[in-house]
Short mmCIF file of C-alpha atoms in Angstrom, two decimals:
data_model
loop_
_atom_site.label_atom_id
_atom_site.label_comp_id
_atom_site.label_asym_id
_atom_site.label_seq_id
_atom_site.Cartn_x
_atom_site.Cartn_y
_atom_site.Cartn_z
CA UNK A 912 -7.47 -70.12 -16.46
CA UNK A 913 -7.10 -66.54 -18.07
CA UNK A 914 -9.93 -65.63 -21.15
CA UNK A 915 -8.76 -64.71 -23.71
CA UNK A 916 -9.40 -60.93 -24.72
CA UNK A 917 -10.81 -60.24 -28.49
CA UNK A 918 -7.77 -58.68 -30.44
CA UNK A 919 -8.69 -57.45 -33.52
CA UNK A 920 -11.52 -54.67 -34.37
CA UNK A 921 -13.94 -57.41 -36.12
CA UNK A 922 -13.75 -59.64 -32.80
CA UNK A 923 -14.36 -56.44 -30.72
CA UNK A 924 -17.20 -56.05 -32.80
CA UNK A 925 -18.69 -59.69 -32.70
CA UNK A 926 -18.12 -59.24 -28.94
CA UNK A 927 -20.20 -56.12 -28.69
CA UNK A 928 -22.95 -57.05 -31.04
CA UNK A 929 -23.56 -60.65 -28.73
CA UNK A 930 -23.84 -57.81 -25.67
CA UNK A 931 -26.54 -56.37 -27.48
CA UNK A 932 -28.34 -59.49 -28.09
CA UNK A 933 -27.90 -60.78 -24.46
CA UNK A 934 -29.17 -57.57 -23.48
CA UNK A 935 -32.07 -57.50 -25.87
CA UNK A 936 -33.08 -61.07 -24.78
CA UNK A 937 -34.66 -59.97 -20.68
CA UNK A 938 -37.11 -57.73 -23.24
CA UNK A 939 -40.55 -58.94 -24.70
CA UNK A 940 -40.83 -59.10 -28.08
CA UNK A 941 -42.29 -55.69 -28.73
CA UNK A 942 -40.10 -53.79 -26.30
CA UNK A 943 -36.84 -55.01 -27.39
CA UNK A 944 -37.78 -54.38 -30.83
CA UNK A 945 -38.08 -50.62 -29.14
CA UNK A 946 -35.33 -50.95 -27.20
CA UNK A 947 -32.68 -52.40 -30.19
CA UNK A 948 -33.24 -48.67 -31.70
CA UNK A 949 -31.17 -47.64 -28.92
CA UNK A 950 -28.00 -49.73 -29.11
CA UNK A 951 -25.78 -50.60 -32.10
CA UNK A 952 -22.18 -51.03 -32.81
CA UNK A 953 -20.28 -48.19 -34.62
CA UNK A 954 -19.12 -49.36 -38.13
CA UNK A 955 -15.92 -47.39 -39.78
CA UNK A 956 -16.63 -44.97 -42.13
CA UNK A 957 -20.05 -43.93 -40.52
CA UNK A 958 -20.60 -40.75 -38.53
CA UNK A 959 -22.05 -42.45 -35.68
CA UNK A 960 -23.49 -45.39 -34.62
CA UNK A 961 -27.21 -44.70 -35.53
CA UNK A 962 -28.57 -45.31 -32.22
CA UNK A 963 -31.86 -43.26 -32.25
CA UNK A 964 -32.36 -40.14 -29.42
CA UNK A 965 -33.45 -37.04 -28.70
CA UNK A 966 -37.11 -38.67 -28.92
CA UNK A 967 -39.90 -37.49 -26.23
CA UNK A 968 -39.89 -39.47 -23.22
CA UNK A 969 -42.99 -42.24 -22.91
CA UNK A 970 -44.85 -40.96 -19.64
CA UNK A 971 -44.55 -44.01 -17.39
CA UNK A 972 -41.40 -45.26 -18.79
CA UNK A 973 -38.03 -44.48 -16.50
CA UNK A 974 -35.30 -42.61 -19.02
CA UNK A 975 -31.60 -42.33 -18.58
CA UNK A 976 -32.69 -38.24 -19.00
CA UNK A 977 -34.90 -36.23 -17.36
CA UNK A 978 -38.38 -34.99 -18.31
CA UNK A 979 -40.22 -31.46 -18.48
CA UNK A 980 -41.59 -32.47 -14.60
CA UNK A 981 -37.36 -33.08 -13.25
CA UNK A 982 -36.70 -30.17 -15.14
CA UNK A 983 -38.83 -28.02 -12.97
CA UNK A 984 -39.01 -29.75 -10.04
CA UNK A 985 -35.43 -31.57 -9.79
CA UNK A 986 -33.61 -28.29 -10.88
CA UNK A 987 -35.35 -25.05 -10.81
CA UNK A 988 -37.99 -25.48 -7.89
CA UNK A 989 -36.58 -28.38 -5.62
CA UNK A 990 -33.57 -26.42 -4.26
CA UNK A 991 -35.84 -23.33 -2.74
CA UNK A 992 -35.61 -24.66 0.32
CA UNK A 993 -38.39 -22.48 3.08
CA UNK A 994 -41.08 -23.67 0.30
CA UNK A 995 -42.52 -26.96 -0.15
CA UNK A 996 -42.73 -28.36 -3.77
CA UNK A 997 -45.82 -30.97 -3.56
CA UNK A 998 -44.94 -34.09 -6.62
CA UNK A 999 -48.77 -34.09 -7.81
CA UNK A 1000 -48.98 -37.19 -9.55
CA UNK A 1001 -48.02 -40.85 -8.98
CA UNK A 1002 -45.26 -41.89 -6.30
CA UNK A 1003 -42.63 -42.72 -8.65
CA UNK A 1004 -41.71 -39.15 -10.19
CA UNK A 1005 -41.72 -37.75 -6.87
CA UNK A 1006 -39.32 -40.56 -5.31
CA UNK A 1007 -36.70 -40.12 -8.44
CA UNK A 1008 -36.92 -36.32 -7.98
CA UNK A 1009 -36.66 -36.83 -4.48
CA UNK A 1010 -33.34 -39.44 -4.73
CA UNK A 1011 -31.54 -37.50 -8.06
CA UNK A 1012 -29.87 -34.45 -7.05
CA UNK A 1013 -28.15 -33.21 -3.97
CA UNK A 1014 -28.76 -29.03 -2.96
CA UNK A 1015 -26.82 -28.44 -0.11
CA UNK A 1016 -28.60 -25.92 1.95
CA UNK A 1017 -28.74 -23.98 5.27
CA UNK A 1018 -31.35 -25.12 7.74
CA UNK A 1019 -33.72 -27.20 9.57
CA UNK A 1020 -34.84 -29.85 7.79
CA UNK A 1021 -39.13 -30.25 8.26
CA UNK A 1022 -39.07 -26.93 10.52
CA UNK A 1023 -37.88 -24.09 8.10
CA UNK A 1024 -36.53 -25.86 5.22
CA UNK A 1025 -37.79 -28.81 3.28
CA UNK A 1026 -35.26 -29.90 0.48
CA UNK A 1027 -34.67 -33.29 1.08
CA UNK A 1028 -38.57 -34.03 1.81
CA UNK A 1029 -41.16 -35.50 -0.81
CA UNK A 1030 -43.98 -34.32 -0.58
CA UNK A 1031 -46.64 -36.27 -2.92
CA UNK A 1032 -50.49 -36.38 -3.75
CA UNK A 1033 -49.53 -40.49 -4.20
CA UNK A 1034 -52.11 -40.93 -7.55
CA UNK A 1035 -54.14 -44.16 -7.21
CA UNK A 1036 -56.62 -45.41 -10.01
CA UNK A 1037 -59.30 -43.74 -8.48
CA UNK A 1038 -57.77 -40.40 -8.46
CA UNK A 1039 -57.50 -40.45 -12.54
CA UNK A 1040 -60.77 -41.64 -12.95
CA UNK A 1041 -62.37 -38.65 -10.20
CA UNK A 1042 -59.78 -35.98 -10.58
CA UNK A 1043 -57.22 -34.99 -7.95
CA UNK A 1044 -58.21 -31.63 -6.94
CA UNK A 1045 -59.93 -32.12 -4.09
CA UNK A 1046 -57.16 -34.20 -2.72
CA UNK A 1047 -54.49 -31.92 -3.46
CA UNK A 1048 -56.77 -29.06 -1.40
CA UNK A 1049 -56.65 -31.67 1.55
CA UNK A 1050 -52.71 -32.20 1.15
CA UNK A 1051 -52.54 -28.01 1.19
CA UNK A 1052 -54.80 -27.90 4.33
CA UNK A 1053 -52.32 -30.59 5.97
CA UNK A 1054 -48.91 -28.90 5.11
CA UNK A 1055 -50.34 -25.52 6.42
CA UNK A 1056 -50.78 -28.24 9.91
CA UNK A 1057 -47.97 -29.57 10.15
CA UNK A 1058 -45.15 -27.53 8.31
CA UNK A 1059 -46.70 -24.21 9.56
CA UNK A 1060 -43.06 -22.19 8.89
CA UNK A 1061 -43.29 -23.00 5.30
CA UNK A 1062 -42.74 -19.76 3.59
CA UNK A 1063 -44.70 -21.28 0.27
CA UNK A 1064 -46.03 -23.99 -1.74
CA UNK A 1065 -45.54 -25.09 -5.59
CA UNK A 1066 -47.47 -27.47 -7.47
CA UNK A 1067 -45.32 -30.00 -9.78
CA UNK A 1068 -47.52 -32.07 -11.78
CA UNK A 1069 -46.63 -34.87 -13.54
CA UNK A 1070 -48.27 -36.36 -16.73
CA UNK A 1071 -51.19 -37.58 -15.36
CA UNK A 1072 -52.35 -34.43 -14.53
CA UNK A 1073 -51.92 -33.20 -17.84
CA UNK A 1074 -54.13 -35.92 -19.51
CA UNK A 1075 -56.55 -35.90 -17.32
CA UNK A 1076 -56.81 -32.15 -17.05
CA UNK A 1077 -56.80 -31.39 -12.70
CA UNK A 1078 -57.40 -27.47 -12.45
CA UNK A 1079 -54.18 -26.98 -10.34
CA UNK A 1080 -54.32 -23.23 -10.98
CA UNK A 1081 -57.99 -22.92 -9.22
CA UNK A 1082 -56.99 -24.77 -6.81
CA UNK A 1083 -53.71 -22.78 -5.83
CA UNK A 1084 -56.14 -19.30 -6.45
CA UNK A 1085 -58.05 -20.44 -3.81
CA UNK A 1086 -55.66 -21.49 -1.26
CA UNK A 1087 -53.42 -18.83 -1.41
CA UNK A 1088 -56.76 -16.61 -0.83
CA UNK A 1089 -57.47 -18.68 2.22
CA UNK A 1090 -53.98 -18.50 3.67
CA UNK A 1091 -53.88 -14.90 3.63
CA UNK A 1092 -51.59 -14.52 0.30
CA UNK A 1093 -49.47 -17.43 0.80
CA UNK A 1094 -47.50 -17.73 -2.50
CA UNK A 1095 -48.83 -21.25 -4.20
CA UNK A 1096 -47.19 -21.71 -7.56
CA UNK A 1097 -49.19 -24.42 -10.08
CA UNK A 1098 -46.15 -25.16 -12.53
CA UNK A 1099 -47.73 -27.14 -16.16
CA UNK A 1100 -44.03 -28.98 -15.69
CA UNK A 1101 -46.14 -32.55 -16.95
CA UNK A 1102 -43.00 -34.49 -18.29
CA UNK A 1103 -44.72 -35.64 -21.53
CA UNK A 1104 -44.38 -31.67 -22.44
CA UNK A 1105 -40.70 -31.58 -23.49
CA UNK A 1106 -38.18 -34.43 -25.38
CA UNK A 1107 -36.02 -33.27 -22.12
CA UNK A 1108 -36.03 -31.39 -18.83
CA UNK A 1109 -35.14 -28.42 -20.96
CA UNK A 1110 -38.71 -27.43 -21.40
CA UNK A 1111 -39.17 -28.07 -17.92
CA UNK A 1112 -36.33 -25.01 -17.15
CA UNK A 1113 -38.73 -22.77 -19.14
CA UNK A 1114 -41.58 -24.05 -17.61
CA UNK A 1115 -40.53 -23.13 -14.49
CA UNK A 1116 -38.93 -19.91 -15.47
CA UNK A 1117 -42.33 -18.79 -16.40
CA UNK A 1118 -44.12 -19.94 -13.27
CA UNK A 1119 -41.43 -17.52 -11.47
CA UNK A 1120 -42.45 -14.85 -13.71
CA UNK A 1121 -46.37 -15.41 -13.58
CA UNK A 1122 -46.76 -16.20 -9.85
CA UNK A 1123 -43.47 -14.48 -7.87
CA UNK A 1124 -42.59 -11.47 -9.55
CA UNK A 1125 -45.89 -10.15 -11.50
CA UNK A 1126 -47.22 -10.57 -7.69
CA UNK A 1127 -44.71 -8.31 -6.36
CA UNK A 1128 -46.33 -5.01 -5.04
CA UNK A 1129 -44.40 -2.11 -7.09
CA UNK A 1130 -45.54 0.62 -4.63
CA UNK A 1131 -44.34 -1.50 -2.10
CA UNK A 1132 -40.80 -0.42 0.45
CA UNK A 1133 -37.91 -2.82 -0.48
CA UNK A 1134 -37.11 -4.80 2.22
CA UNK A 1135 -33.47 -3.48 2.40
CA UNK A 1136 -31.70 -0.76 1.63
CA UNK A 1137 -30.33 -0.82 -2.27
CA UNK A 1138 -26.86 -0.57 -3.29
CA UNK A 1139 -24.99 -0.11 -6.50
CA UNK A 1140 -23.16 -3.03 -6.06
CA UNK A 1141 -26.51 -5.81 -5.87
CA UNK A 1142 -26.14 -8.75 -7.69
CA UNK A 1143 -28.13 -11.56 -7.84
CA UNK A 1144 -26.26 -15.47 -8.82
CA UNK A 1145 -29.15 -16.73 -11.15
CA UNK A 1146 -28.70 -20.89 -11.92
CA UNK A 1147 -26.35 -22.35 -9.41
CA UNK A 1148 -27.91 -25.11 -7.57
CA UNK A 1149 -25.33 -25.31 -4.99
CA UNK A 1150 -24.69 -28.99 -6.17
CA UNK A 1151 -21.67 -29.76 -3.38
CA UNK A 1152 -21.32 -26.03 -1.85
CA UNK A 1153 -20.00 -24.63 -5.42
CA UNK A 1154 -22.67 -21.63 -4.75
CA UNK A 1155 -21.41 -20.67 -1.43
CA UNK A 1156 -17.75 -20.67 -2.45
CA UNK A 1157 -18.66 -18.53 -5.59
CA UNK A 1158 -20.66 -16.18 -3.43
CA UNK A 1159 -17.87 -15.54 -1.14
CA UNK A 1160 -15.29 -14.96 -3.98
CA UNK A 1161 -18.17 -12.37 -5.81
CA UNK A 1162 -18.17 -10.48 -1.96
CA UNK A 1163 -14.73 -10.16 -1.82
CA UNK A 1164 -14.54 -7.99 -5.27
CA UNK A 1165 -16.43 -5.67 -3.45
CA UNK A 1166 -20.11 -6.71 -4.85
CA UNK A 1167 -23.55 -7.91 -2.50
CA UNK A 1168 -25.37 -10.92 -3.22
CA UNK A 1169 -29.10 -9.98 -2.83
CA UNK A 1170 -30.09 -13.24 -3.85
CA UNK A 1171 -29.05 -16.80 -5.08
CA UNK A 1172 -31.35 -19.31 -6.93
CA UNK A 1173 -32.36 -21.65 -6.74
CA UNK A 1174 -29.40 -23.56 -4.25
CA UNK A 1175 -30.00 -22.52 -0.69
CA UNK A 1176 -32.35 -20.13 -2.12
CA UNK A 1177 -35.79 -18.92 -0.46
CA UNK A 1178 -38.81 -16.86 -1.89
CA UNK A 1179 -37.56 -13.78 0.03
CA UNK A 1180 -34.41 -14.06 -2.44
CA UNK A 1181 -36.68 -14.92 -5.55
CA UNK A 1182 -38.75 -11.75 -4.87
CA UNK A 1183 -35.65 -9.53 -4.12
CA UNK A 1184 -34.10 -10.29 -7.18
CA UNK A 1185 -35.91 -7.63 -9.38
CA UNK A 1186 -34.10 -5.25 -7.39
CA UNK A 1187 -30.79 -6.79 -8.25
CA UNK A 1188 -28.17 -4.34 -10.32
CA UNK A 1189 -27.30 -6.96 -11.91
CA UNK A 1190 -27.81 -10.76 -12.47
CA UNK A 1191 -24.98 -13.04 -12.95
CA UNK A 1192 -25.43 -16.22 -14.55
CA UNK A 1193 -23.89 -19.69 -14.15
CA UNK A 1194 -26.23 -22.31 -15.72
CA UNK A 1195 -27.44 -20.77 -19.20
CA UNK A 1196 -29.43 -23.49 -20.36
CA UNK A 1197 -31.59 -23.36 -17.32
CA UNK A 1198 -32.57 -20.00 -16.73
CA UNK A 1199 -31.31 -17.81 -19.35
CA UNK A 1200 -35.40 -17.26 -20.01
CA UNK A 1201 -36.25 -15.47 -16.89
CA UNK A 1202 -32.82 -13.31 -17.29
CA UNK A 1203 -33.61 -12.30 -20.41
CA UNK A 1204 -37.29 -11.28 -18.65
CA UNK A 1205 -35.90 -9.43 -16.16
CA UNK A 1206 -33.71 -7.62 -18.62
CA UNK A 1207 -36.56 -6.56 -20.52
CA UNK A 1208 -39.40 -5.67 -17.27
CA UNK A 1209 -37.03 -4.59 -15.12
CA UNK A 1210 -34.33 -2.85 -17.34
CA UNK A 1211 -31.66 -5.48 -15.29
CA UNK A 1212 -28.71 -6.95 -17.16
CA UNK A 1213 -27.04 -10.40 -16.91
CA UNK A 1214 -24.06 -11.98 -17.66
CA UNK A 1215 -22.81 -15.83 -17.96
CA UNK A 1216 -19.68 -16.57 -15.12
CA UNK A 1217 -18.24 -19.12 -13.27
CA UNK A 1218 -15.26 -19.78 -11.19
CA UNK A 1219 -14.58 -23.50 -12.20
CA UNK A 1220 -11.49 -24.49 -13.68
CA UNK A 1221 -7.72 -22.91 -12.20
#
């Protein structure tokens, strides 16, 4: 027996707003009266259908978009794959970073390149309470053990690092002392920070800045020979190959890629970049910030590209 199909636009409406309501009904009280906010049927004559958005995101609460924390870690930081990007927070935030995107990179997984690994301090009651610095010293000590070709670590924190105020940057100081320079990167990327992982893009922008390039020796011999023809591919995370395919096409017009970040990027790559002749930009949104840096330190200028479409 065939059901029958609402015809008209006031049956299509009836249908959707009983949806809702079935929807609504798996909620408790106070979080479907949250959750109704965020669905509603369009009525004629309105511009939209008033759902509410483009609110911060409740730390602890899964959202359909990403936070300041994926915004670093999931976009900007994840993909450099010889470093390893420790989740310092809770399990959850690091799992979803861990599951979300795909980078495709070059390498061996847990020997030189660690991409598809999560790494996480795993936050327990008693680490908000005490403080997690000690702990994420000890996970520091054990990477340097196990992962010893690791060209790097980064520090992602999540919200509860944020709130309860874990001196991440002391921390890093002091390992990177005791591993003779090692670049460790503390990145404020808490989600709570930004409505978005916009923020997060900044964020991490600025921990490139503060911790890669002002740490660059000026006096120091490049580690190739320049060319008039470096460029560097800023924001392409290599989502599917589309990097590698765009850095062949950019070779054979006669340029050399000198870097490519963050997919199937490394730190060598990051901290070549400054020496680029010129940075060529695919995703704006994410790191238009440290272009427009680099323009200004480095007297280096960018432009937006891409080689989608026919």
């Amino acid at each position: 027996m065939s059901v029958s199909q609402p015809q008209t636009v006031e049956e299509i409406k009836a249908r959707n707003k009983e949806l809702i309501a079935e929807v609504l009904q798996v909620y408790p009280e106070k979080t479907a009266k949250r959750r109704a906010k965020h669905l509603n049927v369009h009525e004629a004559g309105k511009s939209d259908c008033g759902v509410k958005s483009n609110l911060k995101s409740v730390p602890g609460v899964m959202t359909i978009r990403g936070c300041a924390y994926a915004g670093s870690k999931g976009v900007v930081w994840g993909p450099i794959k010889d470093m390893i990007h420790i989740s310092h927070g809770p399990v959850g935030c690091g799992q979803y970073s861990w599951a979300a995107r795909r980078n495709y990179y070059i390498g061996t997984t847990g020997i030189d390149t660690f991409v598809t690994m999560q790494f996480t301090s795993d936050f327990q009651e008693k680490d908000i309470v005490f403080g997690g610095d000690k702990k994420l010293a000890k996970i520091m000590d054990e990477i340097q053990e196990l992962f010893p070709l690791n060209n790097g670590i980064t520090v992602q924190s999540e919200c509860p690092i944020g709130l309860i105020g874990d001196d991440i940057e002391a921390v890093s100081k002091v390992k990177s002392k005791e591993y003779d320079g090692k670049t460790i990167v503390p990145v404020r990327c808490e989600g709570f920070r930004g409505v978005s992982q916009s923020l997060g893009h900044h964020i991490a922008n600025d921990a490139v800045r503060d911790w890669v390039f002002d740490k660059l020796d000026p006096n120091a011999p490049p580690r190739f020979e320049p060319s008039d023809y470096d460029v560097a591919i800023i924001g392409d995370y290599n989502i599917g190959g589309d990097a590698w395919s765009s850095r062949i096409l950019l070779e054979e017009m006669g340029l050399r890629v000198i870097a490519q970040w963050s997919g199937d990027g490394s730190l060598a790559e990051l901290e070549a970049t400054p020496k680029a002749k010129l940075n060529v930009l695919h995703c704006y949104r994410s790191m238009n910030y440290i272009s427009r840096h680099m323009e200004e330190k480095y007297g280096i200028p960018w432009c937006e590209y891409n080689f989608f479409g026919p």
